[in-house]
Amino acid sequence: MSSFKRLADAGDLTGKTALVRVDFNVPMENGLVTDDTRLRAAIDTVQTLRTQGAKVALLAHFGRPKGERVAEMSLAPIAGAFAKVLGSNVSFIADCKGEHVKQAMAQLDPAGVILLENTRFYAGEEKGDPELAKEIAELGDIYVNDAFSAAHRKHVSTAVLATLLPAYAGINMETELDALDKALGTPERPVLAVVGGAKVSSKIDLLKNLVTKVDRLAIGGGMANTFLAAQGINVGKSLCEHDLADTAREIMEIAAKNKCEILLPKDVVVAKEFAAYAENRTCAPDEVAPDEMILDAGMVTVAHLVDAMGKSKTLVWNGPLGAFEMTPFDKATVSAAQAAGIRASQGKLIAVAGGGDTVAALNHADAAGDFTFVSTAGGAFLEWMEGKALPGVEALKA
């Protein structure tokens, strides 16, 4: 993963135009951006290009217009929001191809920035249409992908353009790929993976891949119930995919063949209702009553997990250990995340996390800032954990 082309390899960009794929699919309310995290993430790449004398044309999608022009999904309001975080003027043009766009870009001052309209207004974008790609490629001299979150899509703006122009990873993409390489590509061993969440069915590929690459795999959340049940343990009325018992056993067999130790809960927190502050107790997994449900891991389990962190040099984390949205069933997630954060901040552990509810869980634990890297890429992060090739990354390989 380290053999991709970086912006530093682009050379002299004076007078050139860079087509930059960014992730501006930001939350909006009443026409205003309510979270500018993704806008701020693009600043380093844009400023680097401007410093090197390039004009910058930003490509992005917003929502799912399905190849049609949908006024509510225009990127026009985002141009002003990005201008604020950039501290510089950002022009906008209501298209992303054509002669009129060329003319607008020609009028840009050196180091100027322009945001082009939603690429998904064209049906060819999501189809990877080569003709649309050629039309957009005519607008620039180089292509820069700074949107890892969309790298699992083989769209025109995320992958196909890279075959038509000199292509490089943006600063944000570069940081993400370097962090992921440290986590699973060429990690410092031993490697511990923590995978939680509700269902095994949504993470079968992920689990099967991880047990071939890590030294220990800790399974938490509702997923753990399926593994416990597969071992003949009665989990009461807990969330459990009993029909995936064979799959769980298969994953454990693959783990054994690859000398990957699977860590399951040693104790669990149970309640009779799925509600915040529900009356609860802690017991062994095989002591769950028929009318009880497992809502969190217990502190013995957390201690066991923290001990595994102490024996590891790299941690990959995806998903919570319990129903962290509800007090007091957030204790295991909070305690384990904070322990990982402390070790990472002390330089004792490379801790990389991402996907699904992971970011929310780590923020809830006030531990995200202590992790080595936290990805907000969602689907792309999960597909990377599954060992799948990401089109947007493959297109940047040197």
Coordinates of C-alpha atoms in Angstrom, one line a residue:
M1 CA 0.0 0.0 0.0
S2 CA 3.0 2.3 0.4
S3 CA 3.8 2.1 -3.3
F4 CA 1.3 4.7 -4.4
K5 CA 2.0 8.1 -6.1
R6 CA 2.1 11.0 -3.8
L7 CA 1.6 14.7 -4.4
A8 CA 5.3 15.3 -3.6
D9 CA 6.0 13.3 -6.8
A10 CA 4.1 15.6 -9.0
G11 CA 7.0 18.1 -9.7
D12 CA 6.5 21.7 -10.8
L13 CA 2.8 22.5 -11.1
T14 CA 3.1 26.2 -12.1
G15 CA 0.3 27.1 -14.4
K16 CA -1.2 23.6 -14.4
T17 CA -4.8 22.7 -13.3
A18 CA -5.3 20.0 -10.8
L19 CA -8.6 18.0 -10.8
V20 CA -9.0 17.1 -7.1
R21 CA -11.5 14.5 -5.9
V22 CA -12.7 15.5 -2.4
D23 CA -15.4 14.2 -0.1
F24 CA -17.8 17.1 0.4
N25 CA -20.8 14.8 1.1
V26 CA -21.3 16.8 4.3
P27 CA -24.4 17.0 6.6
M28 CA -26.6 19.9 5.7
E29 CA -29.6 21.5 7.4
N30 CA -31.7 24.4 5.9
G31 CA -29.0 24.9 3.3
L32 CA -26.2 25.2 5.8
V33 CA -23.3 22.8 6.5
T34 CA -23.7 21.4 10.1
D35 CA -20.4 19.6 10.3
D36 CA -17.4 20.9 8.3
T37 CA -15.0 18.1 9.2
R38 CA -14.7 16.8 5.7
L39 CA -14.2 20.4 4.4
R40 CA -11.3 21.0 6.7
A41 CA -9.8 17.6 5.7
A42 CA -9.3 19.0 2.2
I43 CA -7.4 22.1 3.2
D44 CA -3.9 20.6 3.2
T45 CA -4.1 19.2 -0.3
V46 CA -5.7 22.4 -1.7
Q47 CA -3.1 24.7 -0.1
T48 CA -0.2 22.5 -1.2
L49 CA -1.3 22.6 -4.8
R50 CA -1.9 26.4 -4.6
T51 CA 1.6 26.9 -3.1
Q52 CA 3.0 25.0 -6.0
G53 CA 1.3 27.4 -8.4
A54 CA -1.6 25.1 -9.6
K55 CA -5.2 26.1 -10.2
V56 CA -7.5 23.7 -8.2
A57 CA -10.8 22.3 -9.6
L58 CA -12.6 20.3 -6.9
L59 CA -14.7 17.3 -7.9
A60 CA -17.3 15.9 -5.4
H61 CA -20.6 14.3 -5.1
F62 CA -23.5 15.1 -2.7
G63 CA -26.3 12.7 -1.9
R64 CA -27.7 10.2 -4.5
P65 CA -29.3 12.1 -7.4
K66 CA -29.1 9.0 -9.6
G67 CA -27.9 10.8 -12.7
E68 CA -30.4 13.6 -12.6
R69 CA -30.1 17.3 -11.6
V70 CA -31.6 17.6 -8.2
A71 CA -31.6 21.2 -6.9
E72 CA -31.4 20.1 -3.3
M73 CA -28.2 18.2 -4.1
S74 CA -26.3 21.0 -5.7
L75 CA -22.9 21.7 -4.3
A76 CA -23.4 25.5 -4.6
P77 CA -24.0 26.1 -0.9
I78 CA -20.8 24.1 -0.1
A79 CA -18.6 26.5 -2.1
G80 CA -19.2 29.3 0.4
A81 CA -18.8 26.9 3.4
F82 CA -15.4 25.7 2.0
A83 CA -14.3 29.3 1.3
K84 CA -14.8 30.0 5.0
V85 CA -12.6 27.2 6.2
L86 CA -10.1 27.8 3.5
G87 CA -9.9 31.5 4.2
S88 CA -9.9 32.2 0.5
N89 CA -12.4 32.7 -2.3
V90 CA -13.9 29.6 -3.9
S91 CA -15.7 29.9 -7.2
F92 CA -18.6 27.7 -8.2
I93 CA -19.8 26.6 -11.6
A94 CA -23.0 24.6 -12.1
D95 CA -21.4 21.8 -14.1
C96 CA -18.4 19.5 -14.2
K97 CA -17.7 19.2 -17.9
G98 CA -18.0 21.2 -21.1
E99 CA -16.6 24.2 -22.9
H100 CA -18.3 26.7 -20.5
V101 CA -16.5 25.0 -17.6
K102 CA -13.2 25.2 -19.5
Q103 CA -13.8 28.9 -20.0
A104 CA -14.6 29.5 -16.3
M105 CA -11.5 27.7 -15.3
A106 CA -9.3 29.6 -17.8
Q107 CA -10.4 32.8 -16.1
L108 CA -9.3 31.6 -12.7
D109 CA -6.4 33.4 -11.2
P110 CA -3.2 31.4 -10.6
A111 CA -3.7 29.3 -7.4
G112 CA -7.4 29.9 -7.8
V113 CA -10.0 27.4 -6.5
I114 CA -13.2 26.4 -8.2
L115 CA -15.8 23.8 -7.0
L116 CA -17.5 22.0 -9.9
E117 CA -21.1 20.7 -9.7
N118 CA -22.1 17.3 -8.3
T119 CA -20.5 14.6 -10.4
R120 CA -23.4 12.3 -9.8
F121 CA -25.7 14.6 -11.8
Y122 CA -24.4 12.5 -14.7
A123 CA -25.5 8.9 -14.8
G124 CA -22.1 8.0 -16.3
E125 CA -20.3 8.9 -13.0
E126 CA -21.3 5.9 -11.1
K127 CA -21.1 3.6 -14.1
G128 CA -17.4 4.6 -14.7
D129 CA -18.3 5.8 -18.2
P130 CA -15.1 6.4 -20.2
E131 CA -16.7 9.1 -22.4
L132 CA -17.7 11.2 -19.4
A133 CA -14.2 10.6 -18.0
K134 CA -12.6 11.9 -21.1
E135 CA -14.8 15.1 -21.0
I136 CA -13.9 15.8 -17.4
A137 CA -10.2 14.9 -17.9
E138 CA -10.0 17.7 -20.6
L139 CA -10.4 20.2 -17.8
G140 CA -7.1 19.4 -16.0
D141 CA -3.5 18.5 -16.3
I142 CA -3.2 16.2 -13.3
Y143 CA -5.6 14.3 -11.1
V144 CA -5.5 14.1 -7.3
N145 CA -7.6 11.8 -5.2
D146 CA -8.1 13.0 -1.7
A147 CA -11.3 11.1 -0.9
F148 CA -10.4 7.7 0.6
S149 CA -14.0 7.4 1.7
A150 CA -15.1 7.0 -1.9
A151 CA -12.1 4.9 -2.9
H152 CA -14.1 1.7 -2.9
R153 CA -16.2 3.0 -5.8
K154 CA -15.1 2.5 -9.4
H155 CA -16.6 5.8 -10.5
V156 CA -15.4 8.3 -13.0
S157 CA -14.2 10.8 -10.4
T158 CA -12.7 8.2 -8.0
A159 CA -10.9 5.9 -10.3
V160 CA -11.3 6.3 -14.1
L161 CA -9.8 9.8 -14.3
A162 CA -6.6 8.3 -12.8
T163 CA -6.2 6.3 -16.0
L164 CA -6.3 9.4 -18.2
L165 CA -4.1 11.9 -16.3
P166 CA -1.0 11.8 -14.2
A167 CA -2.6 10.7 -10.8
Y168 CA -1.5 11.3 -7.2
A169 CA -2.9 10.8 -3.7
G170 CA -3.8 13.9 -1.9
I171 CA -2.4 14.7 1.6
N172 CA -5.5 13.3 3.3
M173 CA -5.5 10.2 1.2
E174 CA -1.8 9.7 1.8
T175 CA -2.2 10.0 5.6
E176 CA -5.0 7.4 5.5
L177 CA -3.1 4.9 3.3
D178 CA 0.1 5.2 5.4
A179 CA -2.0 4.6 8.6
L180 CA -3.7 1.6 7.2
D181 CA -0.4 0.1 6.0
K182 CA 0.9 0.4 9.5
A183 CA -2.3 -1.4 10.8
L184 CA -2.5 -4.4 8.5
G185 CA -0.2 -4.0 5.5
T186 CA 3.2 -4.1 7.2
P187 CA 2.3 -3.9 10.9
E188 CA 4.5 -4.1 13.9
R189 CA 3.6 -7.4 15.6
P190 CA 1.8 -8.8 17.6
V191 CA -1.4 -7.4 16.1
L192 CA -4.7 -7.3 18.0
A193 CA -8.0 -6.6 16.2
V194 CA -11.1 -5.6 18.1
V195 CA -14.3 -6.2 16.2
G196 CA -17.7 -5.3 17.7
G197 CA -21.2 -4.4 16.5
A198 CA -24.5 -6.0 16.2
K199 CA -24.3 -8.7 13.5
V200 CA -21.9 -11.3 12.2
S201 CA -23.7 -11.3 8.9
S202 CA -22.5 -7.8 8.0
K203 CA -18.8 -8.7 8.8
I204 CA -18.3 -12.2 7.6
D205 CA -15.7 -11.2 5.0
L206 CA -14.0 -8.9 7.5
L207 CA -13.7 -11.6 10.1
K208 CA -12.4 -14.3 7.7
N209 CA -9.7 -11.9 6.4
L210 CA -8.6 -10.7 9.9
V211 CA -8.1 -14.1 11.4
T212 CA -5.5 -14.7 8.6
K213 CA -3.6 -11.5 9.3
V214 CA -3.7 -10.8 13.1
D215 CA -2.4 -12.5 16.1
R216 CA -5.4 -12.0 18.3
L217 CA -9.0 -11.1 17.5
A218 CA -11.4 -9.9 20.2
I219 CA -15.1 -10.1 19.3
G220 CA -17.6 -8.0 21.1
G221 CA -21.1 -6.6 20.9
G222 CA -24.0 -8.6 19.5
M223 CA -21.6 -10.5 17.3
A224 CA -20.0 -12.2 20.3
N225 CA -23.4 -13.7 21.2
T226 CA -23.5 -15.6 17.9
F227 CA -20.0 -17.0 18.6
L228 CA -21.0 -18.0 22.2
A229 CA -24.2 -19.7 20.9
A230 CA -22.1 -21.5 18.3
Q231 CA -20.2 -23.1 21.2
G232 CA -23.5 -24.3 22.8
I233 CA -23.9 -21.5 25.3
N234 CA -27.5 -20.3 25.9
V235 CA -27.6 -16.5 25.4
G236 CA -31.2 -16.0 26.5
K237 CA -33.1 -13.5 24.4
S238 CA -29.9 -11.6 23.4
L239 CA -29.4 -10.4 19.8
C240 CA -28.0 -13.5 18.2
E241 CA -27.9 -14.9 14.6
H242 CA -28.4 -18.5 15.5
D243 CA -28.5 -19.4 11.8
L244 CA -24.9 -18.3 11.4
A245 CA -23.5 -20.8 14.0
D246 CA -21.8 -22.8 11.3
T247 CA -20.2 -19.6 9.9
A248 CA -19.0 -18.7 13.4
R249 CA -17.4 -22.1 13.8
E250 CA -15.8 -21.9 10.4
I251 CA -14.2 -18.6 11.3
M252 CA -12.9 -20.1 14.5
E253 CA -11.4 -23.0 12.5
I254 CA -9.7 -20.6 10.1
A255 CA -8.4 -18.7 13.1
A256 CA -7.0 -21.9 14.6
K257 CA -5.2 -22.9 11.3
N258 CA -3.6 -19.4 11.2
K259 CA -2.7 -19.4 14.9
C260 CA -4.9 -16.4 15.6
E261 CA -6.3 -16.5 19.2
I262 CA -10.0 -15.5 19.4
L263 CA -11.0 -13.6 22.5
L264 CA -14.7 -13.9 23.5
P265 CA -16.4 -12.3 26.6
K266 CA -15.3 -13.8 29.9
D267 CA -18.3 -12.1 31.6
V268 CA -21.3 -10.2 30.4
V269 CA -23.7 -7.5 31.6
V270 CA -27.4 -8.6 31.2
A271 CA -30.8 -7.0 31.6
K272 CA -34.4 -8.0 30.9
E273 CA -35.2 -4.9 28.8
F274 CA -33.3 -3.0 26.1
A275 CA -33.3 0.5 27.7
A276 CA -31.0 3.0 29.3
Y277 CA -30.5 2.5 33.1
A278 CA -32.3 -0.9 32.9
E279 CA -31.8 -3.0 36.0
N280 CA -28.8 -5.2 35.2
R281 CA -26.3 -7.7 36.6
T282 CA -23.0 -9.2 35.6
C283 CA -22.6 -12.9 35.1
A284 CA -20.6 -15.6 33.2
P285 CA -21.8 -16.1 29.6
D286 CA -23.3 -19.5 30.5
E287 CA -25.3 -18.0 33.3
V288 CA -27.6 -15.8 31.2
A289 CA -31.3 -16.5 32.1
P290 CA -33.8 -17.2 29.3
D291 CA -35.5 -13.9 29.8
E292 CA -32.3 -11.8 29.9
M293 CA -30.3 -10.2 27.1
I294 CA -26.5 -9.5 26.9
L295 CA -26.0 -5.7 26.5
D296 CA -22.4 -5.3 27.3
A297 CA -19.2 -7.0 28.2
G298 CA -18.1 -7.1 31.9
M299 CA -15.0 -5.7 33.5
V300 CA -13.2 -9.1 33.6
T301 CA -13.5 -9.2 29.8
V302 CA -12.2 -5.6 29.6
A303 CA -9.3 -6.5 31.8
H304 CA -8.5 -9.5 29.6
L305 CA -8.7 -7.2 26.5
V306 CA -6.4 -4.6 28.1
D307 CA -3.9 -7.3 28.9
A308 CA -4.0 -8.3 25.2
M309 CA -3.3 -4.7 24.3
G310 CA -0.3 -4.8 26.6
K311 CA 1.1 -7.8 24.6
S312 CA 0.4 -6.1 21.3
K313 CA 2.3 -3.5 19.2
T314 CA -0.6 -2.8 16.8
L315 CA -4.3 -2.5 17.4
V316 CA -7.1 -2.3 14.7
W317 CA -10.5 -1.4 16.1
N318 CA -13.9 -1.6 14.4
G319 CA -17.2 -1.5 16.3
P320 CA -18.4 -1.1 20.0
L321 CA -18.3 -3.8 22.6
G322 CA -21.9 -3.3 23.8
A323 CA -24.9 -1.0 23.5
F324 CA -22.7 2.0 24.0
E325 CA -25.5 4.5 23.2
M326 CA -27.2 3.6 26.5
T327 CA -25.9 4.1 30.0
P328 CA -24.6 2.0 31.7
F329 CA -24.0 -0.4 28.8
D330 CA -21.2 1.8 27.5
K331 CA -18.7 0.8 30.2
A332 CA -16.8 -1.9 28.3
T333 CA -16.4 0.2 25.2
V334 CA -15.4 3.3 27.1
S335 CA -13.0 1.5 29.4
A336 CA -11.3 -0.5 26.6
A337 CA -11.1 2.5 24.3
Q338 CA -9.6 4.7 26.9
A339 CA -7.0 2.1 27.8
A340 CA -6.1 1.8 24.1
G341 CA -5.9 5.6 23.8
I342 CA -3.5 5.8 26.8
R343 CA -1.2 3.2 25.4
A344 CA -1.2 4.9 21.9
S345 CA -0.6 8.4 23.4
Q346 CA 2.4 6.9 25.3
G347 CA 3.8 5.5 22.1
K348 CA 3.4 1.9 23.2
L349 CA 0.7 1.0 20.7
I350 CA -0.1 1.9 17.1
A351 CA -3.9 2.2 17.4
V352 CA -6.0 2.5 14.2
A353 CA -9.8 2.6 14.2
G354 CA -12.7 3.2 11.8
G355 CA -15.9 2.1 10.2
G356 CA -19.5 2.1 11.2
D357 CA -20.3 3.3 14.8
T358 CA -16.6 3.2 15.7
V359 CA -15.9 6.9 15.5
A360 CA -19.0 7.7 17.5
A361 CA -18.1 5.1 20.1
L362 CA -14.5 6.5 20.4
N363 CA -15.8 10.0 20.6
H364 CA -18.2 9.0 23.3
A365 CA -15.3 7.5 25.2
D366 CA -13.3 10.7 24.6
A367 CA -10.5 8.5 23.3
A368 CA -10.5 9.2 19.6
G369 CA -7.9 12.0 19.9
D370 CA -5.5 9.6 21.6
F371 CA -5.6 6.9 18.8
T372 CA -2.8 6.9 16.3
F373 CA -5.4 7.3 13.5
V374 CA -9.2 7.2 13.3
S375 CA -10.7 6.8 9.8
T376 CA -14.0 8.4 9.0
A377 CA -14.2 6.6 5.7
G378 CA -16.9 4.1 6.6
G379 CA -17.5 1.7 3.7
A380 CA -14.0 2.1 2.2
F381 CA -12.4 1.3 5.6
L382 CA -14.5 -1.8 6.0
E383 CA -13.7 -3.1 2.5
W384 CA -10.0 -2.5 3.2
M385 CA -10.4 -4.5 6.4
E386 CA -12.0 -7.2 4.4
G387 CA -8.9 -7.4 2.2
K388 CA -10.6 -6.1 -0.9
A389 CA -8.8 -4.1 -3.6
L390 CA -10.2 -0.5 -3.6
P391 CA -10.4 0.9 -7.2
G392 CA -9.6 4.4 -6.1
V393 CA -6.4 3.2 -4.4
E394 CA -5.4 0.7 -7.1
A395 CA -5.5 3.5 -9.7
L396 CA -2.8 5.4 -7.7
K397 CA -0.3 2.6 -7.5
A398 CA 3.2 3.5 -8.7

